[in-house]
Amino acid sequence: MSTLSVPPFLTSPRQDAIDLYKAFKGFGCDSAAVVNILAHRDATQRALIQQEYKTMYSEELTSRLSSELSGNLKKAMLLWILDPAGRDATVLRQAFTGDAVDLRAATEVICSRTSSQIQTIKQIYHMRFGVQLEHDIHYHTSGDHQKLLLAYVGTLRHEGPEVDQHMVSKLAKDLYKAGEKRLGTDENTFIRIFSGCSWAHLAAVASFYDRTYGHKLEKAVKSETSGYFELALLTILRCAENPGKYFAKVLRKAMKGLGTNDTTLIRVVVTRCEIDMQYIKAEYHKKYKKPLRDAIHSETSGHYRTFLLALVGSSP
């Protein structure tokens, strides 16, 4: 459920483009005006504003935003201006080809998206960057982590709530035999099941595993695997069971301790705002006894803070 707040009576995309141009003119950028406009427009409206801006001023709005804004506000805004699939594709490309390869970010985005979302991301990735997503995965990852990511982006999974209880029982037993029951781990079985199951099916498998073997499938994954392969499996499993809870934990980790991981904070807030941020906020408050808004407020400042708070919404 989205937390994006759009005014009931919108100005036209043309007027928004004019107001943005005014905010850019003169000495210094009126960042507050930019945030006030763009933080309250949905993906379709933002696309129309960009079209109008280019038509009227013969330059890309993204180019002007890049030159006028700075720091974390610039990073967040340049990601937000894109449509949801375009954002995911951009995050992945940056994770694979940035100054430092960020396999944690790439793994999070790939393993927390639905099958249909991934198919759209793959199309946009190739269209914008001239390379297949699978190519970058193959080039920048290795071992079982690579095998799982390639299988996950290459498999069409059912997205409905239907569950075959007989198959659930079989898959849970297969995972037990591939891991805890034997000496060593049959990683290929984990890859096959985690990349091929729908989220509803995998959640049911995890529940059956817990009831049958006395502890959670997550514990088995942690004991049988390691590194980025473990991270990918856990991301898939946690998102199958409760994506809101998963992202609440990611946000908590980004803001906990000394300093804030703004890259992670921006990535999660911006990419989930139009999808399920309301659920993430509820899970955050439930688990950490503190509204997500309050946590973000205490860890950020200035127009960057205003922008993120606008995206997460005014409710607790």
PDB file of C-alpha atoms in Angstrom, residues 60-310:
ATOM      1  CA  GLU A  60      16.083  17.013 -19.501  1.00  0.00           C
ATOM      2  CA  LEU A  61      14.609  17.676 -16.082  1.00  0.00           C
ATOM      3  CA  THR A  62      16.943  15.017 -14.652  1.00  0.00           C
ATOM      4  CA  SER A  63      19.960  16.951 -15.963  1.00  0.00           C
ATOM      5  CA  ARG A  64      18.762  20.150 -14.328  1.00  0.00           C
ATOM      6  CA  LEU A  65      18.003  18.380 -11.040  1.00  0.00           C
ATOM      7  CA  SER A  66      21.474  16.859 -11.115  1.00  0.00           C
ATOM      8  CA  SER A  67      23.116  20.271 -11.531  1.00  0.00           C
ATOM      9  CA  GLU A  68      20.895  22.131  -9.053  1.00  0.00           C
ATOM     10  CA  LEU A  69      20.674  19.677  -6.157  1.00  0.00           C
ATOM     11  CA  SER A  70      23.437  18.064  -4.142  1.00  0.00           C
ATOM     12  CA  GLY A  71      24.186  15.383  -1.578  1.00  0.00           C
ATOM     13  CA  ASN A  72      21.589  12.886  -0.428  1.00  0.00           C
ATOM     14  CA  LEU A  73      18.670  14.993  -1.665  1.00  0.00           C
ATOM     15  CA  LYS A  74      20.095  14.810  -5.181  1.00  0.00           C
ATOM     16  CA  LYS A  75      20.581  11.028  -4.947  1.00  0.00           C
ATOM     17  CA  ALA A  76      17.048  10.503  -3.649  1.00  0.00           C
ATOM     18  CA  MET A  77      15.393  12.869  -6.130  1.00  0.00           C
ATOM     19  CA  LEU A  78      17.152  11.443  -9.195  1.00  0.00           C
ATOM     20  CA  LEU A  79      15.939   7.984  -8.170  1.00  0.00           C
ATOM     21  CA  TRP A  80      12.418   9.175  -7.346  1.00  0.00           C
ATOM     22  CA  ILE A  81      11.901  10.941 -10.693  1.00  0.00           C
ATOM     23  CA  LEU A  82      11.989   7.541 -12.409  1.00  0.00           C
ATOM     24  CA  ASP A  83       9.124   5.050 -12.622  1.00  0.00           C
ATOM     25  CA  PRO A  84       9.276   2.074 -10.186  1.00  0.00           C
ATOM     26  CA  ALA A  85      10.820  -0.412 -12.636  1.00  0.00           C
ATOM     27  CA  GLY A  86      13.246   2.237 -13.909  1.00  0.00           C
ATOM     28  CA  ARG A  87      14.366   2.887 -10.341  1.00  0.00           C
ATOM     29  CA  ASP A  88      15.041  -0.790  -9.722  1.00  0.00           C
ATOM     30  CA  ALA A  89      16.977  -1.077 -12.978  1.00  0.00           C
ATOM     31  CA  THR A  90      19.037   2.005 -12.058  1.00  0.00           C
ATOM     32  CA  VAL A  91      19.774   0.731  -8.543  1.00  0.00           C
ATOM     33  CA  LEU A  92      20.947  -2.576 -10.004  1.00  0.00           C
ATOM     34  CA  ARG A  93      23.146  -0.933 -12.633  1.00  0.00           C
ATOM     35  CA  GLN A  94      24.735   1.322 -10.011  1.00  0.00           C
ATOM     36  CA  ALA A  95      25.246  -1.652  -7.696  1.00  0.00           C
ATOM     37  CA  PHE A  96      27.065  -3.592 -10.411  1.00  0.00           C
ATOM     38  CA  THR A  97      29.058  -0.788 -12.049  1.00  0.00           C
ATOM     39  CA  GLY A  98      29.536   1.877  -9.354  1.00  0.00           C
ATOM     40  CA  ASP A  99      32.825   2.825  -7.740  1.00  0.00           C
ATOM     41  CA  ALA A 100      32.388  -0.167  -5.429  1.00  0.00           C
ATOM     42  CA  VAL A 101      30.284  -3.165  -6.455  1.00  0.00           C
ATOM     43  CA  ASP A 102      27.391  -3.438  -3.982  1.00  0.00           C
ATOM     44  CA  LEU A 103      26.253  -7.057  -4.126  1.00  0.00           C
ATOM     45  CA  ARG A 104      24.112  -6.607  -1.018  1.00  0.00           C
ATOM     46  CA  ALA A 105      21.979  -3.959  -2.756  1.00  0.00           C
ATOM     47  CA  ALA A 106      21.782  -5.977  -5.970  1.00  0.00           C
ATOM     48  CA  THR A 107      20.753  -9.094  -4.066  1.00  0.00           C
ATOM     49  CA  GLU A 108      18.085  -7.194  -2.124  1.00  0.00           C
ATOM     50  CA  VAL A 109      16.477  -5.725  -5.232  1.00  0.00           C
ATOM     51  CA  ILE A 110      16.483  -8.946  -7.245  1.00  0.00           C
ATOM     52  CA  CYS A 111      15.342 -11.269  -4.462  1.00  0.00           C
ATOM     53  CA  SER A 112      12.602  -8.999  -3.102  1.00  0.00           C
ATOM     54  CA  ARG A 113      10.793  -8.427  -6.394  1.00  0.00           C
ATOM     55  CA  THR A 114       7.991 -10.500  -7.898  1.00  0.00           C
ATOM     56  CA  SER A 115       8.475 -12.459 -11.094  1.00  0.00           C
ATOM     57  CA  SER A 116       6.472  -9.960 -13.173  1.00  0.00           C
ATOM     58  CA  GLN A 117       8.403  -7.029 -11.690  1.00  0.00           C
ATOM     59  CA  ILE A 118      11.690  -8.703 -12.602  1.00  0.00           C
ATOM     60  CA  GLN A 119      10.594  -9.249 -16.207  1.00  0.00           C
ATOM     61  CA  THR A 120       9.843  -5.518 -16.539  1.00  0.00           C
ATOM     62  CA  ILE A 121      13.128  -4.592 -14.848  1.00  0.00           C
ATOM     63  CA  LYS A 122      15.030  -6.812 -17.303  1.00  0.00           C
ATOM     64  CA  GLN A 123      13.427  -5.080 -20.290  1.00  0.00           C
ATOM     65  CA  ILE A 124      14.191  -1.590 -18.999  1.00  0.00           C
ATOM     66  CA  TYR A 125      17.710  -2.599 -17.940  1.00  0.00           C
ATOM     67  CA  HIS A 126      18.543  -3.712 -21.467  1.00  0.00           C
ATOM     68  CA  MET A 127      16.827  -0.724 -23.078  1.00  0.00           C
ATOM     69  CA  ARG A 128      18.587   1.884 -20.904  1.00  0.00           C
ATOM     70  CA  PHE A 129      22.015   0.358 -20.416  1.00  0.00           C
ATOM     71  CA  GLY A 130      22.474  -1.722 -23.564  1.00  0.00           C
ATOM     72  CA  VAL A 131      23.308  -4.912 -21.702  1.00  0.00           C
ATOM     73  CA  GLN A 132      21.292  -7.820 -20.368  1.00  0.00           C
ATOM     74  CA  LEU A 133      20.805  -7.940 -16.595  1.00  0.00           C
ATOM     75  CA  GLU A 134      21.911 -11.583 -16.694  1.00  0.00           C
ATOM     76  CA  HIS A 135      25.238 -10.495 -18.194  1.00  0.00           C
ATOM     77  CA  ASP A 136      26.001  -8.165 -15.297  1.00  0.00           C
ATOM     78  CA  ILE A 137      24.915 -10.768 -12.754  1.00  0.00           C
ATOM     79  CA  HIS A 138      27.202 -13.342 -14.378  1.00  0.00           C
ATOM     80  CA  TYR A 139      30.134 -10.922 -14.555  1.00  0.00           C
ATOM     81  CA  HIS A 140      29.950  -9.562 -11.002  1.00  0.00           C
ATOM     82  CA  THR A 141      28.863 -12.588  -8.957  1.00  0.00           C
ATOM     83  CA  SER A 142      30.117 -16.122  -8.503  1.00  0.00           C
ATOM     84  CA  GLY A 143      29.364 -19.592  -7.192  1.00  0.00           C
ATOM     85  CA  ASP A 144      26.000 -20.530  -5.726  1.00  0.00           C
ATOM     86  CA  HIS A 145      25.076 -16.864  -5.305  1.00  0.00           C
ATOM     87  CA  GLN A 146      25.422 -16.408  -9.061  1.00  0.00           C
ATOM     88  CA  LYS A 147      23.471 -19.590  -9.819  1.00  0.00           C
ATOM     89  CA  LEU A 148      20.598 -18.515  -7.560  1.00  0.00           C
ATOM     90  CA  LEU A 149      20.347 -14.963  -8.936  1.00  0.00           C
ATOM     91  CA  LEU A 150      20.423 -16.178 -12.548  1.00  0.00           C
ATOM     92  CA  ALA A 151      17.780 -18.802 -11.793  1.00  0.00           C
ATOM     93  CA  TYR A 152      15.647 -16.256  -9.941  1.00  0.00           C
ATOM     94  CA  VAL A 153      15.613 -13.681 -12.763  1.00  0.00           C
ATOM     95  CA  GLY A 154      15.166 -16.393 -15.393  1.00  0.00           C
ATOM     96  CA  THR A 155      12.215 -18.258 -13.858  1.00  0.00           C
ATOM     97  CA  LEU A 156       8.569 -17.276 -14.263  1.00  0.00           C
ATOM     98  CA  ARG A 157       6.893 -17.892 -10.906  1.00  0.00           C
ATOM     99  CA  HIS A 158       3.186 -17.998 -10.134  1.00  0.00           C
ATOM    100  CA  GLU A 159       2.099 -14.953  -8.108  1.00  0.00           C
ATOM    101  CA  GLY A 160      -1.284 -16.064  -6.831  1.00  0.00           C
ATOM    102  CA  PRO A 161      -2.191 -17.294  -3.320  1.00  0.00           C
ATOM    103  CA  GLU A 162      -2.898 -20.887  -4.386  1.00  0.00           C
ATOM    104  CA  VAL A 163      -0.943 -23.603  -2.561  1.00  0.00           C
ATOM    105  CA  ASP A 164      -0.615 -27.315  -3.319  1.00  0.00           C
ATOM    106  CA  GLN A 165      -0.302 -28.956   0.111  1.00  0.00           C
ATOM    107  CA  HIS A 166       1.098 -32.199  -1.309  1.00  0.00           C
ATOM    108  CA  MET A 167       3.824 -30.252  -3.105  1.00  0.00           C
ATOM    109  CA  VAL A 168       4.480 -28.177   0.036  1.00  0.00           C
ATOM    110  CA  SER A 169       5.152 -31.359   2.011  1.00  0.00           C
ATOM    111  CA  LYS A 170       7.447 -32.736  -0.698  1.00  0.00           C
ATOM    112  CA  LEU A 171       9.478 -29.528  -1.039  1.00  0.00           C
ATOM    113  CA  ALA A 172       9.942 -29.190   2.715  1.00  0.00           C
ATOM    114  CA  LYS A 173      11.221 -32.764   2.876  1.00  0.00           C
ATOM    115  CA  ASP A 174      13.503 -32.122  -0.112  1.00  0.00           C
ATOM    116  CA  LEU A 175      15.028 -29.131   1.685  1.00  0.00           C
ATOM    117  CA  TYR A 176      15.528 -31.135   4.876  1.00  0.00           C
ATOM    118  CA  LYS A 177      17.233 -33.940   2.950  1.00  0.00           C
ATOM    119  CA  ALA A 178      19.381 -31.403   1.064  1.00  0.00           C
ATOM    120  CA  GLY A 179      20.534 -29.687   4.235  1.00  0.00           C
ATOM    121  CA  GLU A 180      20.170 -30.727   7.818  1.00  0.00           C
ATOM    122  CA  LYS A 181      19.715 -34.464   7.223  1.00  0.00           C
ATOM    123  CA  ARG A 182      22.970 -34.950   5.352  1.00  0.00           C
ATOM    124  CA  LEU A 183      26.643 -34.191   5.781  1.00  0.00           C
ATOM    125  CA  GLY A 184      27.259 -31.157   3.609  1.00  0.00           C
ATOM    126  CA  THR A 185      24.650 -29.232   1.667  1.00  0.00           C
ATOM    127  CA  ASP A 186      22.972 -29.909  -1.674  1.00  0.00           C
ATOM    128  CA  GLU A 187      22.916 -26.274  -2.775  1.00  0.00           C
ATOM    129  CA  ASN A 188      21.254 -27.065  -6.102  1.00  0.00           C
ATOM    130  CA  THR A 189      18.102 -28.238  -4.336  1.00  0.00           C
ATOM    131  CA  PHE A 190      17.903 -24.973  -2.388  1.00  0.00           C
ATOM    132  CA  ILE A 191      18.415 -23.037  -5.628  1.00  0.00           C
ATOM    133  CA  ARG A 192      15.734 -25.033  -7.473  1.00  0.00           C
ATOM    134  CA  ILE A 193      13.091 -24.586  -4.774  1.00  0.00           C
ATOM    135  CA  PHE A 194      13.812 -20.982  -3.797  1.00  0.00           C
ATOM    136  CA  SER A 195      13.954 -19.798  -7.432  1.00  0.00           C
ATOM    137  CA  GLY A 196      10.981 -21.835  -8.639  1.00  0.00           C
ATOM    138  CA  CYS A 197       8.385 -21.454  -5.874  1.00  0.00           C
ATOM    139  CA  SER A 198       5.789 -18.734  -5.676  1.00  0.00           C
ATOM    140  CA  TRP A 199       5.973 -16.643  -2.503  1.00  0.00           C
ATOM    141  CA  ALA A 200       2.753 -18.230  -1.232  1.00  0.00           C
ATOM    142  CA  HIS A 201       4.176 -21.694  -1.817  1.00  0.00           C
ATOM    143  CA  LEU A 202       7.526 -20.925  -0.193  1.00  0.00           C
ATOM    144  CA  ALA A 203       5.826 -19.397   2.861  1.00  0.00           C
ATOM    145  CA  ALA A 204       3.742 -22.570   3.182  1.00  0.00           C
ATOM    146  CA  VAL A 205       6.892 -24.707   2.822  1.00  0.00           C
ATOM    147  CA  ALA A 206       8.550 -22.706   5.619  1.00  0.00           C
ATOM    148  CA  SER A 207       5.521 -23.184   7.869  1.00  0.00           C
ATOM    149  CA  PHE A 208       5.429 -26.940   7.190  1.00  0.00           C
ATOM    150  CA  TYR A 209       9.166 -27.184   7.828  1.00  0.00           C
ATOM    151  CA  ASP A 210       8.777 -25.484  11.207  1.00  0.00           C
ATOM    152  CA  ARG A 211       5.921 -27.784  12.264  1.00  0.00           C
ATOM    153  CA  THR A 212       7.628 -30.949  11.036  1.00  0.00           C
ATOM    154  CA  TYR A 213      11.249 -30.459  12.081  1.00  0.00           C
ATOM    155  CA  GLY A 214      10.831 -28.297  15.172  1.00  0.00           C
ATOM    156  CA  HIS A 215      12.571 -25.148  14.005  1.00  0.00           C
ATOM    157  CA  LYS A 216      12.342 -22.553  11.274  1.00  0.00           C
ATOM    158  CA  LEU A 217      13.550 -22.993   7.706  1.00  0.00           C
ATOM    159  CA  GLU A 218      15.397 -19.698   8.176  1.00  0.00           C
ATOM    160  CA  LYS A 219      17.544 -21.338  10.864  1.00  0.00           C
ATOM    161  CA  ALA A 220      18.367 -24.187   8.482  1.00  0.00           C
ATOM    162  CA  VAL A 221      19.381 -21.706   5.766  1.00  0.00           C
ATOM    163  CA  LYS A 222      21.669 -19.898   8.217  1.00  0.00           C
ATOM    164  CA  SER A 223      23.323 -23.118   9.373  1.00  0.00           C
ATOM    165  CA  GLU A 224      23.711 -24.662   5.921  1.00  0.00           C
ATOM    166  CA  THR A 225      24.784 -21.676   3.797  1.00  0.00           C
ATOM    167  CA  SER A 226      26.916 -18.543   4.055  1.00  0.00           C
ATOM    168  CA  GLY A 227      27.889 -15.266   2.409  1.00  0.00           C
ATOM    169  CA  TYR A 228      25.864 -13.700  -0.381  1.00  0.00           C
ATOM    170  CA  PHE A 229      24.232 -17.055  -1.150  1.00  0.00           C
ATOM    171  CA  GLU A 230      22.800 -17.109   2.371  1.00  0.00           C
ATOM    172  CA  LEU A 231      21.751 -13.455   2.029  1.00  0.00           C
ATOM    173  CA  ALA A 232      19.883 -14.185  -1.213  1.00  0.00           C
ATOM    174  CA  LEU A 233      18.067 -17.212   0.219  1.00  0.00           C
ATOM    175  CA  LEU A 234      17.073 -15.315   3.370  1.00  0.00           C
ATOM    176  CA  THR A 235      15.841 -12.336   1.330  1.00  0.00           C
ATOM    177  CA  ILE A 236      13.652 -14.561  -0.831  1.00  0.00           C
ATOM    178  CA  LEU A 237      12.301 -16.426   2.212  1.00  0.00           C
ATOM    179  CA  ARG A 238      11.620 -13.324   4.313  1.00  0.00           C
ATOM    180  CA  CYS A 239       9.888 -11.531   1.453  1.00  0.00           C
ATOM    181  CA  ALA A 240       7.770 -14.627   0.797  1.00  0.00           C
ATOM    182  CA  GLU A 241       6.658 -14.639   4.431  1.00  0.00           C
ATOM    183  CA  ASN A 242       6.350 -10.894   5.121  1.00  0.00           C
ATOM    184  CA  PRO A 243       7.975  -8.289   2.843  1.00  0.00           C
ATOM    185  CA  GLY A 244       6.916  -5.411   5.124  1.00  0.00           C
ATOM    186  CA  LYS A 245       8.740  -6.974   8.042  1.00  0.00           C
ATOM    187  CA  TYR A 246      11.795  -7.640   5.873  1.00  0.00           C
ATOM    188  CA  PHE A 247      12.107  -4.022   4.725  1.00  0.00           C
ATOM    189  CA  ALA A 248      11.414  -2.698   8.233  1.00  0.00           C
ATOM    190  CA  LYS A 249      14.448  -4.671   9.385  1.00  0.00           C
ATOM    191  CA  VAL A 250      16.573  -3.349   6.514  1.00  0.00           C
ATOM    192  CA  LEU A 251      15.605   0.226   7.430  1.00  0.00           C
ATOM    193  CA  ARG A 252      16.325  -0.350  11.115  1.00  0.00           C
ATOM    194  CA  LYS A 253      19.778  -1.685  10.297  1.00  0.00           C
ATOM    195  CA  ALA A 254      20.453   1.316   8.019  1.00  0.00           C
ATOM    196  CA  MET A 255      19.704   3.776  10.827  1.00  0.00           C
ATOM    197  CA  LYS A 256      21.009   1.852  13.824  1.00  0.00           C
ATOM    198  CA  GLY A 257      24.379   2.519  15.430  1.00  0.00           C
ATOM    199  CA  LEU A 258      26.992   5.112  14.573  1.00  0.00           C
ATOM    200  CA  GLY A 259      26.043   6.946  11.377  1.00  0.00           C
ATOM    201  CA  THR A 260      23.279   6.283   8.882  1.00  0.00           C
ATOM    202  CA  ASN A 261      23.579   4.208   5.724  1.00  0.00           C
ATOM    203  CA  ASP A 262      21.877   6.783   3.506  1.00  0.00           C
ATOM    204  CA  THR A 263      22.288   4.683   0.363  1.00  0.00           C
ATOM    205  CA  THR A 264      20.144   1.944   1.886  1.00  0.00           C
ATOM    206  CA  LEU A 265      17.710   4.407   3.463  1.00  0.00           C
ATOM    207  CA  ILE A 266      17.152   6.160   0.122  1.00  0.00           C
ATOM    208  CA  ARG A 267      16.875   2.903  -1.808  1.00  0.00           C
ATOM    209  CA  VAL A 268      14.203   1.405   0.436  1.00  0.00           C
ATOM    210  CA  VAL A 269      12.119   4.546   1.045  1.00  0.00           C
ATOM    211  CA  VAL A 270      12.128   5.644  -2.599  1.00  0.00           C
ATOM    212  CA  THR A 271      11.568   2.216  -4.185  1.00  0.00           C
ATOM    213  CA  ARG A 272       8.871   1.054  -1.733  1.00  0.00           C
ATOM    214  CA  CYS A 273       6.909   4.300  -1.333  1.00  0.00           C
ATOM    215  CA  GLU A 274       4.523   3.556  -4.203  1.00  0.00           C
ATOM    216  CA  ILE A 275       4.280  -0.159  -3.405  1.00  0.00           C
ATOM    217  CA  ASP A 276       4.010  -1.173   0.250  1.00  0.00           C
ATOM    218  CA  MET A 277       5.431   1.547   2.513  1.00  0.00           C
ATOM    219  CA  GLN A 278       2.258   1.599   4.653  1.00  0.00           C
ATOM    220  CA  TYR A 279       2.862  -2.052   5.571  1.00  0.00           C
ATOM    221  CA  ILE A 280       6.551  -1.419   6.200  1.00  0.00           C
ATOM    222  CA  LYS A 281       5.678   1.434   8.570  1.00  0.00           C
ATOM    223  CA  ALA A 282       3.241  -0.802  10.463  1.00  0.00           C
ATOM    224  CA  GLU A 283       5.832  -3.563  10.820  1.00  0.00           C
ATOM    225  CA  TYR A 284       8.504  -1.072  11.900  1.00  0.00           C
ATOM    226  CA  HIS A 285       6.299   0.359  14.630  1.00  0.00           C
ATOM    227  CA  LYS A 286       5.227  -3.112  15.761  1.00  0.00           C
ATOM    228  CA  LYS A 287       8.777  -4.471  16.030  1.00  0.00           C
ATOM    229  CA  TYR A 288      10.736  -1.428  17.227  1.00  0.00           C
ATOM    230  CA  LYS A 289       8.022   0.441  19.197  1.00  0.00           C
ATOM    231  CA  LYS A 290       8.802   3.647  17.335  1.00  0.00           C
ATOM    232  CA  PRO A 291       7.232   5.260  14.255  1.00  0.00           C
ATOM    233  CA  LEU A 292       9.411   5.053  11.148  1.00  0.00           C
ATOM    234  CA  ARG A 293       8.844   8.791  10.639  1.00  0.00           C
ATOM    235  CA  ASP A 294      10.464   9.531  14.006  1.00  0.00           C
ATOM    236  CA  ALA A 295      13.474   7.350  13.190  1.00  0.00           C
ATOM    237  CA  ILE A 296      13.991   9.047   9.816  1.00  0.00           C
ATOM    238  CA  HIS A 297      13.506  12.485  11.379  1.00  0.00           C
ATOM    239  CA  SER A 298      16.242  11.873  13.934  1.00  0.00           C
ATOM    240  CA  GLU A 299      18.697  10.468  11.368  1.00  0.00           C
ATOM    241  CA  THR A 300      18.335  13.050   8.574  1.00  0.00           C
ATOM    242  CA  SER A 301      18.210  16.819   8.155  1.00  0.00           C
ATOM    243  CA  GLY A 302      17.230  19.694   5.871  1.00  0.00           C
ATOM    244  CA  HIS A 303      15.380  19.278   2.597  1.00  0.00           C
ATOM    245  CA  TYR A 304      16.587  15.661   2.425  1.00  0.00           C
ATOM    246  CA  ARG A 305      14.640  14.955   5.608  1.00  0.00           C
ATOM    247  CA  THR A 306      11.577  16.818   4.303  1.00  0.00           C
ATOM    248  CA  PHE A 307      11.650  14.788   1.095  1.00  0.00           C
ATOM    249  CA  LEU A 308      11.904  11.367   2.761  1.00  0.00           C
ATOM    250  CA  LEU A 309       9.223  12.229   5.300  1.00  0.00           C
ATOM    251  CA  ALA A 310       6.913  13.315   2.482  1.00  0.00           C
TER     252      ALA A 310
END
